[in-house]
CSV table of C-alpha atoms and ligand atoms in Angstrom, one decimal:
chain,number,residue,atom,x,y,z
A,1,UNK,CA,24.8,-0.2,-4.1
A,2,UNK,CA,26.5,1.8,-1.4
A,3,UNK,CA,27.1,0.5,2.1
A,4,UNK,CA,28.4,2.3,5.2
A,5,UNK,CA,31.6,0.6,6.1
A,6,UNK,CA,32.6,0.8,9.8
A,7,UNK,CA,36.2,0.2,8.8
A,8,UNK,CA,36.5,3.4,6.7
A,9,UNK,CA,33.5,5.3,8.2
A,10,UNK,CA,32.4,6.0,4.6
A,11,UNK,CA,29.5,5.0,2.5
A,12,UNK,CA,31.3,3.0,-0.2
A,13,UNK,CA,30.3,1.4,-3.4
A,14,UNK,CA,29.7,-2.2,-2.9
A,15,UNK,CA,31.9,-4.4,-5.1
A,16,UNK,CA,31.9,-8.1,-4.4
A,17,UNK,CA,35.1,-10.2,-4.5
A,18,UNK,CA,33.6,-12.6,-7.1
A,19,UNK,CA,31.3,-11.1,-9.7
A,20,UNK,CA,27.7,-11.9,-9.0
A,21,UNK,CA,28.4,-13.6,-5.7
A,22,UNK,CA,28.4,-12.4,-2.1
A,23,UNK,CA,29.7,-14.1,1.0
A,24,UNK,CA,28.2,-12.6,4.1
A,25,UNK,CA,28.4,-13.5,7.8
A,26,UNK,CA,26.4,-12.1,10.7
A,27,UNK,CA,26.9,-13.0,14.4
A,28,UNK,CA,24.0,-15.1,15.6
A,29,UNK,CA,22.4,-15.6,19.0
A,30,UNK,CA,23.8,-17.1,22.1
A,31,UNK,CA,21.1,-19.6,22.7
A,32,UNK,CA,20.4,-19.5,26.4
A,33,UNK,CA,17.1,-17.6,26.4
A,34,UNK,CA,14.4,-16.2,24.1
A,35,UNK,CA,15.7,-13.3,22.0
A,36,UNK,CA,14.5,-9.8,22.6
A,37,UNK,CA,13.6,-6.9,20.2
A,38,UNK,CA,17.2,-5.5,20.4
A,39,UNK,CA,18.5,-9.0,19.3
A,40,UNK,CA,15.9,-9.2,16.5
A,41,UNK,CA,17.1,-6.0,14.8
A,42,UNK,CA,20.3,-7.5,13.3
A,43,UNK,CA,18.5,-10.7,12.4
A,44,UNK,CA,15.9,-8.7,10.4
A,45,UNK,CA,18.4,-6.2,9.1
A,46,UNK,CA,20.8,-8.7,7.6
A,47,UNK,CA,18.0,-10.9,6.3
A,48,UNK,CA,16.8,-7.8,4.5
A,49,UNK,CA,20.3,-7.0,3.2
A,50,UNK,CA,20.5,-10.6,1.9
A,51,UNK,CA,17.1,-10.4,0.3
A,52,UNK,CA,18.0,-7.1,-1.4
A,53,UNK,CA,21.3,-8.4,-2.8
A,54,UNK,CA,19.5,-11.4,-4.1
A,55,UNK,CA,16.9,-9.1,-5.7
A,56,UNK,CA,19.8,-7.3,-7.4
A,57,UNK,CA,20.9,-10.6,-8.9
A,58,UNK,CA,23.6,-11.7,-6.5
A,59,UNK,CA,24.0,-15.3,-5.4
A,60,UNK,CA,24.4,-14.9,-1.6
A,61,UNK,CA,26.0,-17.3,0.7
A,62,UNK,CA,24.9,-16.2,4.1
A,63,UNK,CA,26.3,-17.7,7.3
A,64,UNK,CA,24.8,-16.9,10.8
A,65,UNK,CA,26.1,-18.9,13.7
A,66,UNK,CA,24.7,-20.2,17.0
A,67,UNK,CA,26.9,-19.6,20.0
A,68,UNK,CA,26.1,-22.7,22.0
A,69,UNK,CA,28.9,-22.7,24.5
A,70,UNK,CA,29.9,-19.8,26.8
A,71,UNK,CA,29.6,-18.6,30.4
A,72,UNK,CA,25.9,-17.6,30.1
A,73,UNK,CA,25.0,-21.0,28.6
A,74,UNK,CA,26.9,-22.8,31.4
A,75,UNK,CA,25.3,-20.7,34.1
A,76,UNK,CA,21.8,-21.4,32.7
A,77,UNK,CA,22.4,-25.1,32.5
A,78,UNK,CA,23.6,-25.2,36.1
A,79,UNK,CA,20.6,-23.2,37.3
A,80,UNK,CA,18.2,-25.6,35.6
A,81,UNK,CA,20.2,-28.7,36.4
A,82,UNK,CA,20.4,-29.8,32.8
A,83,UNK,CA,23.3,-30.0,30.3
A,84,UNK,CA,24.6,-27.1,28.2
A,85,UNK,CA,23.5,-29.1,25.1
A,86,UNK,CA,19.9,-29.4,26.5
A,87,UNK,CA,19.8,-25.6,26.9
A,88,UNK,CA,21.1,-25.1,23.4
A,89,UNK,CA,18.6,-27.5,21.8
A,90,UNK,CA,15.7,-25.9,23.6
A,91,UNK,CA,16.6,-22.3,22.7
A,92,UNK,CA,17.6,-23.1,19.1
A,93,UNK,CA,14.1,-24.5,18.7
A,94,UNK,CA,12.6,-21.4,20.2
A,95,UNK,CA,14.9,-19.2,18.0
A,96,UNK,CA,13.5,-20.8,14.9
A,97,UNK,CA,9.9,-20.2,16.0
A,98,UNK,CA,10.5,-16.4,16.4
A,99,UNK,CA,13.0,-16.0,13.4
A,100,UNK,CA,10.5,-17.9,11.1
A,101,UNK,CA,7.7,-15.8,12.5
A,102,UNK,CA,9.7,-12.6,11.6
A,103,UNK,CA,10.1,-14.1,8.1
A,104,UNK,CA,13.9,-14.3,8.3
A,105,UNK,CA,14.9,-16.7,5.5
A,106,UNK,CA,17.0,-19.6,6.8
A,107,UNK,CA,20.7,-18.7,6.3
A,108,UNK,CA,22.7,-20.9,3.9
A,109,UNK,CA,24.8,-22.1,6.9
A,110,UNK,CA,23.8,-22.0,10.5
A,111,UNK,CA,26.7,-23.7,12.3
A,112,UNK,CA,27.0,-24.2,16.0
A,113,UNK,CA,30.3,-23.4,17.8
A,114,UNK,CA,30.5,-26.8,19.4
A,115,UNK,CA,30.4,-28.4,16.0
A,116,UNK,CA,33.3,-26.3,14.8
A,117,UNK,CA,35.9,-27.2,17.5
A,118,UNK,CA,38.4,-28.6,14.9
A,119,UNK,CA,38.3,-25.4,12.9
A,120,UNK,CA,38.7,-23.3,16.2
A,121,UNK,CA,41.7,-25.3,17.3
A,122,UNK,CA,43.2,-24.9,13.8
A,123,UNK,CA,43.2,-21.1,14.1
A,124,UNK,CA,44.5,-21.1,17.7
A,125,UNK,CA,47.3,-23.4,16.6
A,126,UNK,CA,48.2,-21.2,13.6
A,127,UNK,CA,48.4,-18.2,16.0
A,128,UNK,CA,50.4,-20.1,18.6
A,129,UNK,CA,52.9,-21.4,16.0
A,130,UNK,CA,53.4,-17.8,14.8
A,131,UNK,CA,54.2,-16.7,18.3
A,132,UNK,CA,51.0,-14.5,18.5
A,133,UNK,CA,49.2,-16.7,21.1
A,134,UNK,CA,50.7,-17.7,24.4
A,135,UNK,CA,49.7,-19.9,27.4
A,136,UNK,CA,48.8,-18.7,30.9
A,137,UNK,CA,49.1,-21.7,33.1
A,138,UNK,CA,45.9,-22.8,34.7
A,139,UNK,CA,43.9,-20.2,32.7
A,140,UNK,CA,44.1,-20.5,28.9
A,141,UNK,CA,45.6,-19.6,25.6
A,142,UNK,CA,45.7,-15.8,25.0
A,143,UNK,CA,46.1,-13.5,22.0
A,144,UNK,CA,48.8,-10.9,22.2
A,145,UNK,CA,47.3,-7.7,20.8
A,146,UNK,CA,50.6,-6.0,20.3
A,147,UNK,CA,51.6,-8.6,17.7
A,148,UNK,CA,49.2,-7.1,15.2
A,149,UNK,CA,50.1,-3.6,14.0
A,150,UNK,CA,46.7,-2.5,12.9
A,151,UNK,CA,44.9,-3.8,16.0
A,152,UNK,CA,42.0,-1.3,16.6
A,153,UNK,CA,41.4,-0.5,13.0
A,154,UNK,CA,37.7,-1.3,13.1
A,155,UNK,CA,36.8,0.4,16.4
A,156,UNK,CA,39.3,3.2,15.6
A,157,UNK,CA,40.8,2.7,19.0
A,158,UNK,CA,44.6,2.5,19.5
A,159,UNK,CA,46.3,0.4,22.1
A,160,UNK,CA,47.1,3.3,24.3
A,161,UNK,CA,43.4,4.4,24.3
A,162,UNK,CA,42.4,0.9,25.1
A,163,UNK,CA,44.7,0.7,28.1
A,164,UNK,CA,42.0,-0.5,30.5
A,165,UNK,CA,44.7,-1.7,32.9
A,166,UNK,CA,43.9,0.5,35.9
A,167,UNK,CA,41.3,0.4,38.6
A,168,UNK,CA,39.1,-2.4,39.8
A,169,UNK,CA,39.5,-4.6,36.6
A,170,UNK,CA,43.2,-4.9,37.2
A,171,UNK,CA,42.9,-8.2,39.0
A,172,UNK,CA,41.5,-9.9,35.9
A,173,UNK,CA,44.6,-9.0,33.9
A,174,UNK,CA,46.9,-11.1,36.0
A,175,UNK,CA,49.2,-13.1,33.9
A,176,UNK,CA,48.4,-11.3,30.6
A,177,UNK,CA,51.1,-9.7,28.7
A,178,UNK,CA,48.8,-6.7,27.9
A,179,UNK,CA,45.5,-5.5,29.3
A,180,UNK,CA,43.8,-6.0,26.0
A,181,UNK,CA,44.9,-9.6,25.4
A,182,UNK,CA,41.9,-12.0,25.2
A,183,UNK,CA,41.3,-15.7,25.6
A,184,UNK,CA,41.3,-17.9,22.6
A,185,UNK,CA,41.0,-21.1,24.6
A,186,UNK,CA,39.9,-21.4,28.2
A,187,UNK,CA,41.2,-24.3,30.2
A,188,UNK,CA,38.6,-26.6,31.8
A,189,UNK,CA,37.0,-25.8,35.1
A,190,UNK,CA,35.1,-28.3,37.2
A,191,UNK,CA,31.7,-29.0,35.9
A,192,UNK,CA,32.2,-27.4,32.5
A,193,UNK,CA,31.9,-29.0,29.1
A,194,UNK,CA,35.4,-29.4,27.5
A,195,UNK,CA,37.2,-30.7,24.4
A,196,UNK,CA,40.8,-31.8,23.9
A,197,UNK,CA,43.4,-29.5,22.5
A,198,UNK,CA,47.2,-29.4,22.0
A,199,UNK,CA,47.3,-27.1,25.2
A,200,UNK,CA,45.0,-29.2,27.3
A,201,UNK,CA,41.3,-29.8,27.8
A,202,UNK,CA,39.1,-26.7,27.6
A,203,UNK,CA,36.6,-24.7,25.6
A,204,UNK,CA,36.8,-21.9,23.0
A,205,UNK,CA,36.7,-18.2,23.8
A,206,UNK,CA,33.7,-16.4,22.2
A,207,UNK,CA,35.6,-14.3,19.5
A,208,UNK,CA,37.4,-17.3,18.0
A,209,UNK,CA,34.1,-19.1,17.3
A,210,UNK,CA,33.1,-16.7,14.7
A,211,UNK,CA,36.6,-16.6,13.1
A,212,UNK,CA,36.5,-20.3,12.8
A,213,UNK,CA,33.0,-20.6,11.4
A,214,UNK,CA,33.7,-17.9,8.8
A,215,UNK,CA,36.8,-19.8,7.6
A,216,UNK,CA,35.1,-23.1,7.6
A,217,UNK,CA,32.0,-22.1,5.7
A,218,UNK,CA,32.8,-19.0,3.7
A,219,UNK,CA,36.7,-18.9,3.4
A,220,UNK,CA,39.5,-16.6,4.5
A,221,UNK,CA,38.1,-13.4,3.0
A,222,UNK,CA,34.4,-12.5,2.8
A,223,UNK,CA,32.5,-9.6,1.4
A,224,UNK,CA,30.3,-8.5,4.3
A,225,UNK,CA,30.5,-9.0,8.0
A,226,UNK,CA,27.5,-7.8,10.0
A,227,UNK,CA,26.3,-7.4,13.5
A,228,UNK,CA,25.0,-5.0,16.1
A,229,UNK,CA,27.1,-2.0,16.9
A,230,UNK,CA,27.8,-3.2,20.4
A,231,UNK,CA,29.9,-6.0,18.8
A,232,UNK,CA,32.4,-3.6,17.1
A,233,UNK,CA,34.6,-3.7,20.1
A,234,UNK,CA,35.9,-6.1,21.3
A,235,UNK,CA,34.2,-8.9,19.4
A,236,UNK,CA,34.7,-7.8,15.8
A,237,UNK,CA,38.0,-6.2,16.5
A,238,UNK,CA,39.2,-9.5,17.9
A,239,UNK,CA,37.7,-11.5,15.1
A,240,UNK,CA,39.8,-9.4,12.7
A,241,UNK,CA,42.9,-9.8,14.8
A,242,UNK,CA,42.7,-13.5,15.0
A,243,UNK,CA,41.6,-14.3,11.4
A,244,UNK,CA,44.0,-11.8,9.7
A,245,UNK,CA,47.0,-12.9,11.8
A,246,UNK,CA,46.3,-16.6,11.2
A,247,UNK,CA,45.3,-16.4,7.5
A,248,UNK,CA,47.5,-13.6,6.4
A,249,UNK,CA,44.7,-11.8,4.5
A,250,UNK,CA,41.8,-9.4,5.0
A,251,UNK,CA,38.8,-11.0,6.9
A,252,UNK,CA,36.0,-8.9,5.5
A,253,UNK,CA,35.8,-6.0,3.0
A,254,UNK,CA,32.7,-4.3,4.4
A,255,UNK,CA,31.7,-4.2,8.1
A,256,UNK,CA,28.1,-3.3,8.5
A,257,UNK,CA,26.6,-2.5,12.0
A,258,UNK,CA,23.1,-1.8,13.0
A,259,UNK,CA,22.1,0.7,15.8
A,260,UNK,CA,20.3,-0.2,19.0
A,261,UNK,CA,16.6,-0.5,19.9
A,262,UNK,CA,16.0,2.0,22.7
A,263,UNK,CA,13.5,2.1,25.5
A,264,UNK,CA,13.0,5.6,27.0
A,265,UNK,CA,16.3,6.7,25.4
A,266,UNK,CA,18.3,3.7,26.8
A,267,UNK,CA,19.6,0.7,24.9
A,268,UNK,CA,17.4,-2.3,25.2
A,269,UNK,CA,19.5,-5.0,26.8
A,270,UNK,CA,19.4,-8.0,29.0
A,271,UNK,CA,21.9,-6.4,31.4
A,272,UNK,CA,19.7,-3.3,31.9
A,273,UNK,CA,16.6,-5.4,32.3
A,274,UNK,CA,14.6,-3.2,30.0
A,275,UNK,CA,14.0,-5.7,27.3
A,276,UNK,CA,10.9,-7.2,25.7
A,277,UNK,CA,11.3,-10.6,24.2
A,278,UNK,CA,9.7,-11.1,20.8
A,279,UNK,CA,7.7,-13.9,22.4
A,280,UNK,CA,6.2,-11.3,24.8
A,281,UNK,CA,5.5,-8.7,22.0
A,282,UNK,CA,3.6,-11.2,19.8
A,283,UNK,CA,1.0,-11.5,22.5
A,284,UNK,CA,0.0,-8.0,21.4
A,285,UNK,CA,1.3,-7.5,17.9
A,286,UNK,CA,1.8,-10.0,15.0
A,287,UNK,CA,5.3,-11.0,14.0
A,288,UNK,CA,4.9,-9.2,10.7
A,289,UNK,CA,4.2,-5.9,12.5
A,290,UNK,CA,7.4,-6.3,14.5
A,291,UNK,CA,9.4,-6.8,11.3
A,292,UNK,CA,7.7,-3.8,9.7
A,293,UNK,CA,8.5,-1.7,12.8
A,294,UNK,CA,12.2,-2.7,12.7
A,295,UNK,CA,12.5,-1.8,9.0
A,296,UNK,CA,10.6,1.5,9.4
A,297,UNK,CA,13.8,3.1,10.6
A,298,UNK,CA,17.2,3.3,8.9
A,299,UNK,CA,19.4,0.5,10.3
A,300,UNK,CA,22.1,2.9,11.5
A,301,UNK,CA,19.7,5.0,13.5
A,302,UNK,CA,18.4,4.0,16.9
A,303,UNK,CA,14.7,3.1,17.0
A,304,UNK,CA,12.6,3.7,20.0
A,305,UNK,CA,10.3,0.9,21.2
A,306,UNK,CA,6.8,2.0,22.3
A,307,UNK,CA,3.3,0.6,22.0
A,308,UNK,CA,2.3,3.7,20.0
A,309,UNK,CA,5.0,3.2,17.4
A,310,UNK,CA,4.1,-0.5,17.1
A,311,UNK,CA,0.4,0.5,16.7
A,312,UNK,CA,1.4,3.0,14.0
A,313,UNK,CA,3.4,0.2,12.2
A,314,UNK,CA,0.3,-2.1,12.4
A,315,UNK,CA,-1.8,0.6,10.8
A,316,UNK,CA,0.8,1.2,8.1
A,317,UNK,CA,1.1,-2.4,7.3
A,318,UNK,CA,-2.6,-2.8,7.2
A,319,UNK,CA,-2.8,0.0,4.6
A,320,UNK,CA,-0.5,-1.9,2.4
A,321,UNK,CA,-2.3,-5.2,2.9
A,322,UNK,CA,-5.7,-3.5,2.2
A,323,UNK,CA,-4.4,-2.0,-1.0
A,324,UNK,CA,-3.2,-5.4,-2.1
A,325,UNK,CA,-6.5,-7.0,-1.3
A,326,UNK,CA,-8.4,-4.2,-3.1
A,327,UNK,CA,-6.2,-4.9,-6.2
A,328,UNK,CA,-6.8,-8.6,-6.0
A,329,UNK,CA,-10.5,-8.1,-5.5
A,330,UNK,CA,-10.9,-5.7,-8.5
A,331,UNK,CA,-8.9,-8.1,-10.7
A,332,UNK,CA,-11.1,-11.1,-9.7
A,333,UNK,CA,-14.4,-9.2,-10.0
A,334,UNK,CA,-16.4,-9.6,-13.2
A,335,UNK,CA,-18.2,-6.4,-12.6
A,336,UNK,CA,-15.0,-4.3,-12.5
A,337,UNK,CA,-14.7,-2.5,-15.7
A,338,UNK,CA,-11.3,-0.8,-16.2
A,339,UNK,CA,-11.7,1.3,-19.3
A,340,UNK,CA,-10.1,4.6,-18.3
A,341,UNK,CA,-6.9,4.8,-20.4
A,342,UNK,CA,-5.7,8.0,-18.8
A,343,UNK,CA,-6.0,6.5,-15.3
A,344,UNK,CA,-4.1,3.4,-16.5
A,345,UNK,CA,-1.3,5.5,-17.8
A,346,UNK,CA,-1.1,7.6,-14.6
A,347,UNK,CA,-0.9,4.3,-12.6
A,348,UNK,CA,1.7,2.8,-14.8
A,349,UNK,CA,3.9,5.9,-14.4
A,350,UNK,CA,3.4,6.0,-10.7
A,351,UNK,CA,4.3,2.3,-10.3
A,352,UNK,CA,7.5,2.8,-12.3
A,353,UNK,CA,8.5,5.8,-10.3
A,354,UNK,CA,7.8,4.1,-7.0
A,355,UNK,CA,9.9,1.0,-7.9
A,356,UNK,CA,12.8,3.2,-9.3
A,357,UNK,CA,12.8,5.2,-6.1
A,358,UNK,CA,12.5,2.1,-3.9
A,359,UNK,CA,15.7,0.7,-5.6
A,360,UNK,CA,17.5,4.0,-5.3
A,361,UNK,CA,16.8,4.2,-1.6
A,362,UNK,CA,17.8,0.6,-1.0
A,363,UNK,CA,20.9,1.2,-3.0
A,364,UNK,CA,21.7,4.1,-0.7
A,365,UNK,CA,23.0,2.1,2.3
A,366,UNK,CA,19.8,0.0,2.7
A,367,UNK,CA,17.5,2.9,3.4
A,368,UNK,CA,14.4,0.9,4.3
A,369,UNK,CA,12.8,3.8,5.9
A,370,UNK,CA,12.5,5.8,2.7
A,371,UNK,CA,11.9,2.6,0.7
A,372,UNK,CA,8.8,2.1,2.8
A,373,UNK,CA,7.6,5.6,1.8
A,374,UNK,CA,8.0,4.5,-1.8
A,375,UNK,CA,5.7,1.5,-1.1
A,376,UNK,CA,3.1,3.9,0.3
A,377,UNK,CA,3.4,6.0,-2.9
A,378,UNK,CA,2.5,2.9,-4.9
A,379,UNK,CA,-0.3,2.1,-2.6
A,380,UNK,CA,-1.8,5.6,-2.9
A,381,UNK,CA,-1.6,5.4,-6.7
A,382,UNK,CA,-3.2,2.0,-6.8
A,383,UNK,CA,-6.1,3.0,-4.5
A,384,UNK,CA,-6.8,6.1,-6.7
A,385,UNK,CA,-6.6,4.0,-9.9
A,386,UNK,CA,-9.2,1.5,-8.7
A,387,UNK,CA,-11.7,4.4,-8.1
A,388,UNK,CA,-10.9,5.9,-11.5
A,389,UNK,CA,-11.3,2.5,-13.2
A,390,UNK,CA,-7.8,2.0,-14.6
A,391,UNK,CA,-7.4,-1.1,-16.7
A,392,UNK,CA,-7.0,-4.6,-15.2
A,393,UNK,CA,-3.6,-4.9,-16.9
A,394,UNK,CA,-2.4,-1.8,-15.1
A,395,UNK,CA,-3.9,-3.0,-11.8
A,396,UNK,CA,-2.2,-6.4,-12.3
A,397,UNK,CA,1.1,-4.6,-12.9
A,398,UNK,CA,0.7,-2.5,-9.8
A,399,UNK,CA,-0.1,-5.7,-7.7
A,400,UNK,CA,2.9,-7.6,-9.1
A,401,UNK,CA,5.3,-4.7,-8.4
A,402,UNK,CA,3.8,-4.2,-4.9
A,403,UNK,CA,4.3,-7.8,-4.1
A,404,UNK,CA,7.8,-7.8,-5.6
A,405,UNK,CA,9.1,-4.8,-3.5
A,406,UNK,CA,7.3,-5.8,-0.3
A,407,UNK,CA,8.9,-9.3,-0.7
A,408,UNK,CA,12.3,-7.7,-0.8
A,409,UNK,CA,11.6,-6.3,2.7
A,410,UNK,CA,10.2,-9.7,3.8
A,411,UNK,CA,6.8,-8.0,4.5
A,412,UNK,CA,3.9,-10.3,4.6
A,413,UNK,CA,1.0,-8.3,3.0
A,414,UNK,CA,-1.7,-10.9,3.3
A,415,UNK,CA,-3.2,-13.9,1.8
A,416,UNK,CA,-4.5,-14.5,-1.6
A,417,UNK,CA,-8.3,-14.3,-1.8
A,418,UNK,CA,-8.6,-18.0,-2.7
A,419,UNK,CA,-7.1,-18.8,0.7
A,420,UNK,CA,-10.4,-17.6,2.4
A,421,UNK,CA,-11.9,-20.9,3.6
A,422,UNK,CA,-15.0,-22.2,1.8
A,423,UNK,CA,-17.0,-22.1,5.0
A,424,UNK,CA,-16.5,-18.3,5.1
A,425,UNK,CA,-17.4,-17.9,1.4
A,426,UNK,CA,-20.6,-19.9,2.0
A,427,UNK,CA,-21.6,-17.5,4.8
A,428,UNK,CA,-20.8,-14.5,2.6
A,429,UNK,CA,-23.1,-16.0,-0.1
A,430,UNK,CA,-25.8,-16.6,2.5
A,431,UNK,CA,-25.5,-13.0,3.7
A,432,UNK,CA,-25.8,-11.7,0.2
A,433,UNK,CA,-28.9,-13.8,-0.4
A,434,UNK,CA,-30.4,-12.5,2.9
A,435,UNK,CA,-29.7,-8.9,1.9
A,436,UNK,CA,-31.3,-9.5,-1.5
A,437,UNK,CA,-34.4,-10.6,0.3
A,438,UNK,CA,-34.2,-7.5,2.4
A,439,UNK,CA,-33.8,-9.7,5.5
A,440,UNK,CA,-31.3,-7.3,7.1
A,441,UNK,CA,-31.5,-8.8,10.6
A,442,UNK,CA,-30.4,-12.2,9.2
A,443,UNK,CA,-27.7,-10.4,7.1
A,444,UNK,CA,-26.3,-8.7,10.2
A,445,UNK,CA,-26.4,-12.0,12.2
A,446,UNK,CA,-24.3,-13.7,9.5
A,447,UNK,CA,-21.9,-10.8,9.3
A,448,UNK,CA,-21.3,-11.1,13.1
A,449,UNK,CA,-20.8,-14.9,12.6
A,450,UNK,CA,-18.2,-14.1,9.9
A,451,UNK,CA,-16.5,-11.6,12.2
A,452,UNK,CA,-16.4,-14.1,15.1
A,453,UNK,CA,-14.5,-16.5,12.8
A,454,UNK,CA,-11.8,-13.9,12.1
A,455,UNK,CA,-13.0,-12.4,8.8
A,456,UNK,CA,-14.5,-9.1,7.8
A,457,UNK,CA,-16.9,-8.5,5.0
A,458,UNK,CA,-17.3,-5.2,3.3
A,459,UNK,CA,-19.8,-4.2,0.6
A,460,UNK,CA,-18.3,-2.5,-2.4
A,461,UNK,CA,-19.7,-1.5,-5.8
A,462,UNK,CA,-18.0,-4.6,-7.1
A,463,UNK,CA,-19.7,-7.0,-4.6
A,464,UNK,CA,-18.8,-8.2,-1.1
A,465,UNK,CA,-15.1,-8.2,-0.2
A,466,UNK,CA,-13.8,-10.5,2.4
A,467,UNK,CA,-10.6,-10.1,4.4
A,468,UNK,CA,-8.9,-11.8,7.2
A,469,UNK,CA,-8.9,-9.6,10.3
B,501,ZN,ZN1,30.8,-13.0,15.9
């Protein structure tokens, strides 16, 4: 597999440190609010990368953290008159509702920053003992960016370029040795949660949290570190600086970053106020459509949010689901006779080609956009094959492969027919009986009743076919 590595700016062959195993970390949410579509993109992207690596036979250890202490958390707690922990508990619960809805598999480890204070202090101490960190009285412990020669290697900035010392931000650099120095530990302010440390009571800076949780759960060097592209600088650059200076080895071999979700050409973000939370969007579109929408673009390209594109995603996903139900229905129908050998062979070949092409696209830097086109190729072949009476064995193979590759993308393409409730199946039988007696008014009445209960019934040459709407 090839992955675009932000460090080298090349698509590189992925080679894991330990054969057959992958250690992967992605920066998780700050839990002070519901997450929006822009936040959801990395969750879905790295869940899909993990699923694909597992599909290719790797054992993946995936760690995604919760930032449960920072300025925004404290502000939110003060506004609501509750503790920071209360805010974290509430929004971690809400996070799971949306992340589970989006079909993101639970990461192997999901640590909270506040449960990793020991590991955080350990790294700060290592940096302090090496003379890389220093104390600013009444402020905190800071990282001296000039102490690491290759600082800037991820963002491809150098220290002179960074020089953000002038202008209105100058005041905030008081006491720092260099403008780019950043806080590892912030001394306690009135009304803020705090922990003991060798330098005094306080709380961790944001960047150090990830460095500590990576070390604690995955070790000093990991295979893949992921996140949104807005995290490249300063967050990931600083994670590298801290971890590599403290541990004396590379933090991550591959740095993978997803592009933004845009609204009218601008990045969706809380600060711009142009965001839509997942909780808002699911009032209009199911979670599975949102996931499909996110994966319909390549992860390194911006995607534009609009109702039209979500509607197009819904139609696309529906086409895949319908094809799966048609296959299941033909397979379960006694009246389906699949005796066309030529059609069977055509289908078998098309399925093989679609799956090979799907793998080739996913191998090419997780190109989910083209991989979805391959899924549609399989769908088209399957639909044709049912009409031309391909064998049940070939249909079964097509259904198995369709399920397999849609699972890799975490797409939910519908329920098994046996999951249709008995009450609905009884109504379907009653309607069939009414039709047989040519009582069409009664048949239509029952059909409306079925529709009102959230199911559709369609008459096919192989008998009535029921689907959840
Ligand atoms: Zn991070």
